[in-house]
Amino acid sequence: MPSVSDILDNLDYGPAAEDARVVESWLAENSAGFGHFINGAFTAPEDLFDVESPATGKVIAKVSQGDPEAVKTAIESARAAQTGWAALSGHERAKYLYAIARHVQQHARFLAVLETLDNGKPIRETRDIDVPLVARHFYHHAGWAELLEDEFPGQQPHGVCAQIIPWNFPLLMLAWKVAPALAAGNTVVLKAAEYTPMTALAFGKIAQEVGLPKGVLNILTGDGETGAELVGHSGIDKVAFTGSTEVGRVIRKQTAGRGIPLTLELGGKSPFIVFADADLDAAVEGVVDAIWFNQGQVCCAGSRILVAEAVAPRFTELLKARMQKLRVGNPLDKSIDMGAIVHPVQLDRIRDLVGKGVEEGATLTQGTAPEGCFFPPTIAEGVEPASTLATEEVFGPVVTLTTFRTPEDAVALANSTAYGLAASVWSENVNLALDIAAKVQAGVVWVNATNLFDAAAGFGGYRESGFGREGGREGMGAYLKSPLKQLGEPEPEAKAPEAAPGTQMSATTIDRTAKMYIGGKQARPDSGYVYPVHGSHGAKGLAGLGSRKDIRNAVEAAHKASGWGKATGHNRAQVLYYLAENLSARRTEFIERLHSFKMPAEQAEQEVDLTLRRCFWYAAQADKFDGAVHSTQSSYVTLAMHEPIGVVGVACPDRLPLLGFASLVLPAIAMGNSVVAIPSQSHPLSVTDLYQVLETSDVPAGVVNIVTGPRDELAKTLAAHDDVAAMWFFGTPQGCAMVEAESAGNLKQTWAEVAGLRDFTGPDGQGRAFLQKATQVKNIWVPYGE
Ligand code: NAI
Ligand code: MG
């Protein structure tokens, strides 16, 4: 007779397939094909393409390829519905969102099965993770709708939002986009991913069931062409995109100069860092959830394991043993760990990248996978930090395994990609774990955990993983705008400065020849030229004619000042107070300087006094504009930290030369950024007078760098510079378009505004909104309890 342990050893899994009949009969009823969901109804199916279930290769439905006409109709219906939707009270909108949440729960099983059929991900995940998070997201945002007037006073929806989602979490990504948009009073045109449009269409049915007013939500099916048509349409007011970094760049360029706010949630190559003192068994389970969850098709997947050399052999052994136990197969089977890859195209992509990795010297250890659209769980060792597998997003169940010696090594390796979406840190030493969490460049860091999500915490990337957050207060903020309280006239275009021919300038009329200010030192312009700065009677001074080279030097100097970002808020406040004090001591001099450049005395006085006020205000904020602790999952503290963005380029408006500069540079440095600023092109001298004030105020070298000269040309270099993390630009509409387009290179955050519209002397000239622009939020999840 076999012993109990023999039985347990040989126990095989029987099939435990989820019953898919309800979904199959719904699909059969609609076998003629699905139209788009526009203006509260489904359009007649046309120009159909097949939707496949990747696990079986079978066609499960036919959906319509959205053409320009469909895009136009959807946008028009969203436009027609928007005013009425925004006019409802937050409470009224909340009721619809609650109803959606409830209906999602009622249809939970249906949605889970449909998602699994369409996408290939295990039913275990759609049932326990995707769909519950969808409901949670709508509940949470019903709450924001309810509280909108209290929590976001004076803010308004953008209007019609164009939203484009990927195929890896089809319904969840819909929820992340639709819930905040509707809560804020926007209407939506959403394009589902071509591989996985089915749950979005089912969601259209839910919108009908709850009686969502017509046109508030419109759903298009189609491929990238439909997406491009939607983003390119002049009738939209906001774009939110989740998908590849490549398409993110295309969209950044396509929306440049159109005054459309953009949020991008892009790829990642997230590190999974295991320290020697980690609970190795827990860390191994962590890897399972990090890279073998959803077949590794997760933007924040922990795809690079960095393990301390001391425990690497043991950890690797445990991990490989665990990997061999993973069951890959029919995703409808409730005891399957990994399902199918979303589409054969994607499978080819994974094979191709892994093939390249092997050519570059990687050795693979793989689990097993059935025939068809499946890929085995894979560990790649011997991967060099600069190689394909270590830098490119594979978007499959493939993880690299690299060792490190010291925590500094681990951080350097962790930050050695262009991405910055997420990170996972494993250590039983909370001091170490939090220290590393602070040093890793990522929008989300999980300590002794991975892939945790909640509607109450923001999610989104640093660097080339995109910008903007989804979830939480920041996520709501992305769907709201604060209109300027007073709207000024756009500044007339200032002529680009030209090098001054020395002979025209007589020494008697020239007050001063200003240099640049780079790395805490006055520097001559690389061009060797200066340009005239005009006062009431001709040229009054000369300023350096800055060029690309000066900008590059300034960016380098700004990088060296990164210690400023680590200083305490209190330290930064002290420096800003000191700055205020020193400027105050020279108040009269600054007023006279402005006056000498055609500014009426009273106005000059106001400008200097407001500048002083800014110094005090941002000094006061330096240790107060802090983060939050979010209420997410039980047994986790979710810390939302405000971190500086890094090096910020600032191109100042022409008018109000001193105040414009101060209003932008002060919030940036108060939050720990270092700045490369281009002061007012026509009147840079009140800013160049600040050099001594900066020096005497203990502003560390490189924190503020100033390059005078042609604004647009210099701004272009800054906007295109890969080591600049954000670009603020106040200038012409063409300049705004240029900056936004150039920023696509490293996907830096931009704030481009037509100069003159904002009155820097009034309430729009200072506030928390500036501090928000100057920070990025990192969410750190820390577990507690046994
Ligand atoms: P993709 O970025 O092309 O697709 C995402 C969405 O964008 C889809 O709805 C698609 O139809 C749409 N789209 C494509 N081109 C567009 C355009 N020019 N304008 C507007 N919308 C457009 O991603 P794809 O090709 O499906 O996957 C390729 C790779 O992208 C993956 O291997 C993975 O590395 C990455 N990816 C990352 C995702 C993430 O969540 N970060 C999600 C999906 C893919
Ligand atoms: Mg499919």
mmCIF file of C-alpha atoms in Angstrom, residues 50-61 116-120 330-331 340-344 371-374:
data_model
loop_
_atom_site.group_PDB
_atom_site.id
_atom_site.type_symbol
_atom_site.label_atom_id
_atom_site.label_comp_id
_atom_site.label_asym_id
_atom_site.label_seq_id
_atom_site.Cartn_x
_atom_site.Cartn_y
_atom_site.Cartn_z
ATOM 1 C CA ASP A 50 -10.483 38.566 -36.108
ATOM 2 C CA VAL A 51 -9.985 38.383 -32.389
ATOM 3 C CA GLU A 52 -8.169 35.263 -31.317
ATOM 4 C CA SER A 53 -7.813 33.345 -28.149
ATOM 5 C CA PRO A 54 -4.066 32.845 -28.015
ATOM 6 C CA ALA A 55 -4.268 29.665 -25.943
ATOM 7 C CA THR A 56 -6.134 27.833 -28.690
ATOM 8 C CA GLY A 57 -5.526 29.993 -31.740
ATOM 9 C CA LYS A 58 -9.274 30.014 -32.309
ATOM 10 C CA VAL A 59 -11.119 33.064 -33.564
ATOM 11 C CA ILE A 60 -13.511 34.060 -30.791
ATOM 12 C CA ALA A 61 -15.005 37.194 -32.304
ATOM 13 C CA THR A 116 -8.790 34.962 -20.067
ATOM 14 C CA LEU A 117 -10.176 33.760 -23.388
ATOM 15 C CA ASP A 118 -9.123 36.886 -25.198
ATOM 16 C CA ASN A 119 -5.771 37.555 -23.565
ATOM 17 C CA GLY A 120 -4.549 34.106 -22.545
ATOM 18 C CA ASN A 330 -4.654 26.262 -20.587
ATOM 19 C CA PRO A 331 -5.331 29.578 -18.884
ATOM 20 C CA ALA A 340 -0.542 31.906 -23.208
ATOM 21 C CA ILE A 341 1.401 34.807 -24.713
ATOM 22 C CA VAL A 342 -1.090 37.331 -25.996
ATOM 23 C CA HIS A 343 -0.437 36.842 -29.702
ATOM 24 C CA PRO A 344 1.956 34.945 -32.003
ATOM 25 C CA GLU A 371 3.106 23.708 -28.019
ATOM 26 C CA GLY A 372 1.360 26.778 -29.339
ATOM 27 C CA CYS A 373 1.441 30.381 -28.240
ATOM 28 C CA PHE A 374 3.308 29.658 -25.020
#
